[in-house]
Tab-separated table of C-alpha atoms and ligand atoms in Angstrom:
chain	number	residue	atom	x	y	z
A	1208	MET	CA	110.342	108.719	84.734
A	1209	LEU	CA	107.088	106.772	84.859
A	1210	GLU	CA	106.190	104.375	82.053
A	1211	VAL	CA	102.880	102.530	81.755
A	1212	VAL	CA	102.693	100.011	78.911
A	1213	ASN	CA	99.630	98.009	77.772
A	1214	LEU	CA	97.945	98.242	81.174
A	1215	SER	CA	94.640	96.379	81.492
A	1216	LYS	CA	92.611	95.666	84.621
A	1217	LYS	CA	89.417	93.668	85.045
A	1218	TYR	CA	87.190	93.618	88.119
A	1219	GLY	CA	85.480	90.260	87.632
A	1220	LYS	CA	84.244	90.436	84.039
A	1221	MET	CA	84.238	94.234	83.927
A	1222	LEU	CA	87.176	95.695	81.991
A	1223	ALA	CA	87.912	98.911	83.940
A	1224	VAL	CA	91.168	99.782	82.136
A	1225	ASP	CA	91.758	98.624	78.573
A	1226	ASP	CA	95.294	98.577	77.153
A	1227	VAL	CA	96.366	101.947	78.499
A	1228	GLY	CA	99.879	103.314	77.902
A	1229	PHE	CA	101.594	106.610	78.680
A	1230	THR	CA	104.905	108.070	79.839
A	1231	VAL	CA	105.655	110.960	82.176
A	1232	PRO	CA	109.304	112.085	81.803
A	1233	ASP	CA	111.563	113.309	84.645
A	1234	GLY	CA	110.653	116.750	85.964
A	1235	ARG	CA	107.231	116.750	84.316
A	1236	ILE	CA	103.730	116.927	85.739
A	1237	GLY	CA	101.327	114.476	84.118
A	1238	ILE	CA	97.586	114.736	84.659
A	1239	LEU	CA	95.243	111.798	84.350
A	1240	LEU	CA	92.001	113.605	83.626
A	1241	GLY	CA	88.641	111.959	83.279
A	1242	PRO	CA	85.067	111.922	84.508
A	1243	ASN	CA	83.897	109.735	87.404
A	1244	GLY	CA	84.412	106.066	86.682
A	1245	ALA	CA	86.880	106.669	83.814
A	1246	GLY	CA	89.450	104.324	85.361
A	1247	LYS	CA	91.892	106.869	86.815
A	1248	SER	CA	92.088	105.396	90.323
A	1249	THR	CA	92.468	101.926	88.855
A	1250	VAL	CA	95.520	103.111	86.889
A	1251	ILE	CA	96.961	104.888	89.947
A	1252	LYS	CA	96.354	101.876	92.226
A	1253	SER	CA	97.961	99.574	89.658
A	1254	ILE	CA	101.063	101.795	89.575
A	1255	ALA	CA	101.093	101.871	93.389
A	1256	GLY	CA	101.078	98.063	93.459
A	1257	LEU	CA	97.679	97.746	95.136
A	1258	LEU	CA	96.024	95.798	92.310
A	1259	ARG	CA	96.883	92.863	90.082
A	1260	TYR	CA	96.941	93.926	86.436
A	1261	LYS	CA	98.106	92.949	82.977
A	1262	GLY	CA	100.874	94.978	81.371
A	1263	SER	CA	104.070	96.613	82.462
A	1264	ILE	CA	104.786	99.586	84.727
A	1265	ARG	CA	108.278	101.029	85.191
A	1266	ILE	CA	109.437	103.559	87.761
A	1267	GLN	CA	112.829	105.099	86.884
A	1268	GLY	CA	113.223	102.245	84.401
A	1269	ILE	CA	112.650	99.561	87.077
A	1270	ASP	CA	109.618	97.222	87.193
A	1271	SER	CA	107.256	98.860	89.704
A	1272	ARG	CA	106.963	95.584	91.616
A	1273	GLU	CA	110.685	95.633	92.514
A	1274	THR	CA	111.738	96.962	95.934
A	1275	GLU	CA	114.179	99.397	94.290
A	1276	ALA	CA	111.239	100.972	92.420
A	1277	LYS	CA	109.028	101.076	95.521
A	1278	LYS	CA	111.791	102.868	97.462
A	1279	CYS	CA	111.715	105.881	95.185
A	1280	PHE	CA	108.029	106.396	94.641
A	1281	ALA	CA	105.331	107.811	96.844
A	1282	TYR	CA	101.571	107.513	96.649
A	1283	VAL	CA	98.971	109.838	98.138
A	1284	PRO	CA	95.643	107.965	98.003
A	1285	GLU	CA	92.265	109.569	97.386
A	1286	LEU	CA	91.076	108.460	100.830
A	1287	PRO	CA	93.776	108.797	103.474
A	1288	SER	CA	94.090	106.064	106.082
A	1289	MET	CA	95.969	106.543	109.329
A	1290	TYR	CA	97.596	104.268	111.869
A	1291	GLU	CA	95.281	104.707	114.866
A	1292	ALA	CA	98.032	104.152	117.441
A	1293	LEU	CA	100.504	106.642	115.925
A	1294	THR	CA	100.573	110.401	116.367
A	1295	VAL	CA	101.019	112.729	113.399
A	1296	ARG	CA	104.748	113.053	114.077
A	1297	GLU	CA	105.132	109.306	114.648
A	1298	HIS	CA	103.594	108.674	111.207
A	1299	MET	CA	106.426	110.664	109.679
A	1300	GLU	CA	109.087	109.082	111.880
A	1301	PHE	CA	107.768	105.619	111.010
A	1302	ILE	CA	107.853	106.245	107.248
A	1303	ASN	CA	111.262	107.883	107.613
A	1304	ARG	CA	112.689	104.738	109.268
A	1305	ALA	CA	110.796	102.262	107.071
A	1306	TYR	CA	112.241	103.849	103.918
A	1307	GLY	CA	115.638	104.503	105.550
A	1308	VAL	CA	115.725	108.071	104.233
A	1309	GLU	CA	117.188	109.552	107.426
A	1310	ALA	CA	115.267	112.827	107.285
A	1311	THR	CA	116.299	115.066	110.203
A	1312	GLU	CA	113.980	116.285	112.968
A	1313	GLU	CA	114.286	119.741	111.374
A	1314	GLU	CA	113.072	118.416	108.012
A	1315	ILE	CA	110.086	116.788	109.729
A	1316	ASP	CA	109.399	120.067	111.565
A	1317	ALA	CA	109.592	122.027	108.307
A	1318	LEU	CA	107.055	119.757	106.580
A	1319	LEU	CA	104.678	119.847	109.555
A	1320	GLU	CA	104.885	123.635	109.593
A	1321	LYS	CA	104.375	123.886	105.844
A	1322	PHE	CA	101.065	122.046	106.119
A	1323	GLU	CA	100.042	123.691	109.424
A	1324	LEU	CA	100.266	120.407	111.332
A	1325	LYS	CA	102.877	121.409	113.920
A	1326	ASP	CA	100.272	122.071	116.626
A	1327	LYS	CA	98.615	118.735	115.759
A	1328	GLN	CA	101.807	116.668	115.848
A	1329	ASP	CA	100.863	114.831	119.066
A	1330	LYS	CA	97.332	113.963	117.956
A	1331	LEU	CA	96.563	110.338	117.136
A	1332	GLY	CA	95.603	109.301	113.603
A	1333	ASN	CA	91.936	108.764	114.475
A	1334	GLU	CA	91.667	112.172	116.174
A	1335	LEU	CA	92.198	114.022	112.896
A	1336	SER	CA	89.738	115.521	110.436
A	1337	LYS	CA	89.738	114.141	106.870
A	1338	GLY	CA	91.621	117.176	105.558
A	1339	MET	CA	94.263	116.820	108.279
A	1340	MET	CA	94.649	113.121	107.424
A	1341	GLN	CA	95.134	114.114	103.796
A	1342	LYS	CA	97.878	116.542	104.846
A	1343	VAL	CA	99.629	113.859	106.957
A	1344	SER	CA	99.436	111.528	103.973
A	1345	ILE	CA	101.074	114.202	101.773
A	1346	CYS	CA	103.818	114.839	104.377
A	1347	CYS	CA	104.540	111.079	104.608
A	1348	ALA	CA	104.849	110.951	100.819
A	1349	LEU	CA	107.219	113.931	100.732
A	1350	ILE	CA	109.473	112.759	103.555
A	1351	ILE	CA	110.832	109.878	101.438
A	1352	ARG	CA	112.132	112.369	98.822
A	1353	PRO	CA	110.401	110.521	95.972
A	1354	LYS	CA	111.627	110.415	92.385
A	1355	VAL	CA	108.091	109.633	91.242
A	1356	ILE	CA	104.957	110.696	93.102
A	1357	LEU	CA	101.344	109.724	92.457
A	1358	LEU	CA	98.548	111.888	93.803
A	1359	ASP	CA	94.958	110.660	93.509
A	1360	GLU	CA	92.477	113.588	93.624
A	1361	PRO	CA	94.892	115.394	95.973
A	1362	MET	CA	93.004	118.694	96.350
A	1363	VAL	CA	89.701	117.112	97.420
A	1364	GLY	CA	89.096	117.791	101.108
A	1365	LEU	CA	91.895	120.350	101.510
A	1366	ASP	CA	91.281	123.933	102.612
A	1367	PRO	CA	92.422	126.805	100.324
A	1368	ALA	CA	95.688	127.362	102.258
A	1369	ALA	CA	96.612	123.679	101.974
A	1370	ILE	CA	95.712	123.616	98.257
A	1371	LYS	CA	97.998	126.615	97.682
A	1372	GLU	CA	100.802	124.962	99.675
A	1373	LEU	CA	100.371	121.670	97.842
A	1374	LYS	CA	100.535	123.381	94.451
A	1375	GLU	CA	103.768	125.125	95.493
A	1376	VAL	CA	105.225	121.841	96.744
A	1377	ILE	CA	104.296	120.124	93.452
A	1378	LEU	CA	106.122	122.829	91.499
A	1379	GLU	CA	109.144	122.523	93.841
A	1380	LEU	CA	109.223	118.755	93.265
A	1381	LYS	CA	109.073	119.345	89.511
A	1382	ALA	CA	111.999	121.789	89.747
A	1383	GLN	CA	113.968	119.067	91.554
A	1384	GLY	CA	113.376	116.696	88.619
A	1385	CYS	CA	110.669	114.581	90.276
A	1386	THR	CA	108.070	112.913	88.057
A	1387	ILE	CA	104.525	113.721	89.149
A	1388	LEU	CA	101.255	112.059	88.159
A	1389	ILE	CA	98.023	113.624	89.400
A	1390	SER	CA	94.658	111.996	88.887
A	1391	THR	CA	91.678	114.332	88.883
A	1392	HIS	CA	88.292	115.047	87.372
A	1393	MET	CA	88.696	118.747	88.138
A	1394	LEU	CA	90.684	120.496	85.425
A	1395	GLU	CA	90.358	123.762	87.331
A	1396	MET	CA	92.629	122.456	90.117
A	1397	VAL	CA	95.574	121.612	87.872
A	1398	LYS	CA	95.371	124.396	85.277
A	1399	GLU	CA	98.630	126.069	86.300
A	1400	LEU	CA	100.463	122.806	86.995
A	1401	TRP	CA	100.232	120.467	84.032
A	1402	ASP	CA	102.846	119.640	81.390
A	1403	VAL	CA	101.106	116.689	79.783
A	1404	THR	CA	97.480	115.616	80.161
A	1405	PHE	CA	96.050	112.195	79.409
A	1406	VAL	CA	92.305	112.397	78.938
A	1407	MET	CA	90.716	109.148	80.010
A	1408	ASP	CA	87.185	107.805	79.734
A	1409	LYS	CA	85.603	104.358	79.918
A	1410	GLY	CA	88.956	102.680	80.526
A	1411	HIS	CA	90.745	104.243	77.517
A	1412	ILE	CA	93.083	107.171	76.964
A	1413	LEU	CA	91.222	109.263	74.399
A	1414	GLY	CA	93.808	111.987	73.948
A	1415	THR	CA	97.305	113.006	75.057
A	1416	TYR	CA	98.015	116.745	75.137
A	1417	VAL	CA	101.431	118.343	75.697
A	1418	LYS	CA	101.189	121.924	76.956
A	1419	GLU	CA	103.883	123.314	74.634
A	1420	GLU	CA	102.189	121.731	71.619
A	1421	LEU	CA	98.741	123.213	72.259
A	1422	ALA	CA	98.914	126.433	70.262
A	1423	ASN	CA	95.640	128.267	70.730
A	1424	GLU	CA	93.607	125.255	71.744
A	1425	ASP	CA	91.956	125.160	75.131
A	1426	LEU	CA	92.459	121.961	77.144
A	1427	GLU	CA	89.010	122.243	78.681
A	1428	GLU	CA	87.354	122.381	75.263
A	1429	LEU	CA	89.450	119.448	74.070
A	1430	PHE	CA	88.414	117.503	77.171
A	1431	PHE	CA	84.730	118.152	76.556
A	1432	ALA	CA	85.089	117.350	72.862
A	1433	VAL	CA	86.773	113.954	73.336
A	1434	THR	CA	84.690	112.792	76.307
A	1435	GLY	CA	81.357	114.172	75.093
A	1436	GLN	CA	80.936	115.698	78.578
A	1437	GLY	CA	80.153	119.134	77.110
A	1438	GLU	CA	77.036	117.807	75.372
A	1439	LYS	CA	75.777	116.417	78.686
A	1440	LYS	CA	76.487	119.755	80.370
A	1441	ASN	CA	74.613	121.682	77.693
A	1442	THR	CA	71.601	119.402	78.074
A	1443	GLU	CA	71.690	119.972	81.840
A	1444	ALA	CA	71.886	123.728	81.201
A	1445	GLY	CA	68.762	123.424	79.080
A	1446	ASP	CA	67.084	121.810	82.088
A	1447	GLY	CA	67.876	124.871	84.171
A	1448	ALA	CA	71.237	123.709	85.558
A	1449	GLU	CA	74.516	125.650	85.504
A	1450	GLU	CA	75.266	127.059	82.059
A	1451	GLY	CA	77.366	124.778	79.803
A	1452	ARG	CA	80.855	125.820	78.623
B	249	ATP	P1	86.324	108.660	90.185
B	249	ATP	O1	86.712	109.952	89.535
B	249	ATP	O2	84.845	108.580	90.425
B	249	ATP	O3	87.126	108.328	91.412
B	249	ATP	P2	87.881	106.851	88.496
B	249	ATP	O4	88.166	107.440	87.164
B	249	ATP	O5	88.963	106.883	89.501
B	249	ATP	O6	86.560	107.475	89.080
B	249	ATP	P3	87.827	103.989	88.937
B	249	ATP	O7	87.605	104.078	90.407
B	249	ATP	O8	89.150	103.557	88.454
B	249	ATP	O9	87.422	105.360	88.214
B	249	ATP	O10	86.714	102.999	88.340
B	249	ATP	C1	86.703	102.564	86.991
B	249	ATP	C2	85.592	101.553	86.824
B	249	ATP	O11	85.889	100.390	87.592
B	249	ATP	C3	84.222	102.051	87.303
B	249	ATP	O12	83.239	101.559	86.406
B	249	ATP	C4	84.062	101.409	88.664
B	249	ATP	O13	82.706	101.138	88.944
B	249	ATP	C5	84.846	100.108	88.511
B	249	ATP	N1	85.472	99.675	89.771
B	249	ATP	C6	86.385	100.394	90.488
B	249	ATP	N2	86.769	99.691	91.573
B	249	ATP	C7	86.079	98.520	91.547
B	249	ATP	C8	86.040	97.371	92.390
B	249	ATP	N3	86.797	97.285	93.465
B	249	ATP	N4	85.222	96.361	92.025
B	249	ATP	C9	84.466	96.440	90.906
B	249	ATP	N5	84.459	97.484	90.067
B	249	ATP	C10	85.246	98.510	90.371
């Protein structure tokens, strides 16, 4: 379970996230959905322990700053960064040892094969394309067998085969009881995945939608209604841009 309570974050004087709170239960996929600059990455980075913030964040009931919490959660950043001196396989072996998860060579092989990285396993971090780096980052997150996983814009930069694989892996993790939080501005990418969606804009959560509770309402329409994005789209359409929904 992931719990975020009264989270606020300022960059200098700019309040990027203002008193945000939400919970994603075990075995559920939460989506943090919002337009560019809404504050999604700031929330994700706060949970991952990369930023100082006000408020409280709990992973499996433990303060996210505690080592016990860090051991059971994984983070796939929006922009992957590699260790230049390590090969693809060594990245996984390093994370495996650092977290003391004792994944077998066969488990590492299976993950590399799943994401079509087996033939790249001896390449160094800086010899990879951005999409390949993203896949290594995902494999490193999965190898620790996380109880909670955070994915920041995970589909961006992946090819269709990798997107399909990632979606399957996300559903497998859910079936195993893992808590998943995905940050995205592309509703299309998470349509078949989500259980609960938190619509965020200008540092606030404007609406929380649980899939089972949405009778005939369409999440996309709700998103446009609460963020006002639809109006902007319609204006653009009037200017000759893509037709508004
Ligand atoms: P995107 O979808 O474009 O990645 P986002 O929803 O993830 O956006 P954030 O990156 O969290 O949004 O940014 C929220 C606000 O905080 C924006 O106004 C942004 O300009 C500001 N911001 C983010 N990082 C910093 C920083 N390091 N210093 C100053 N301001 C920042």
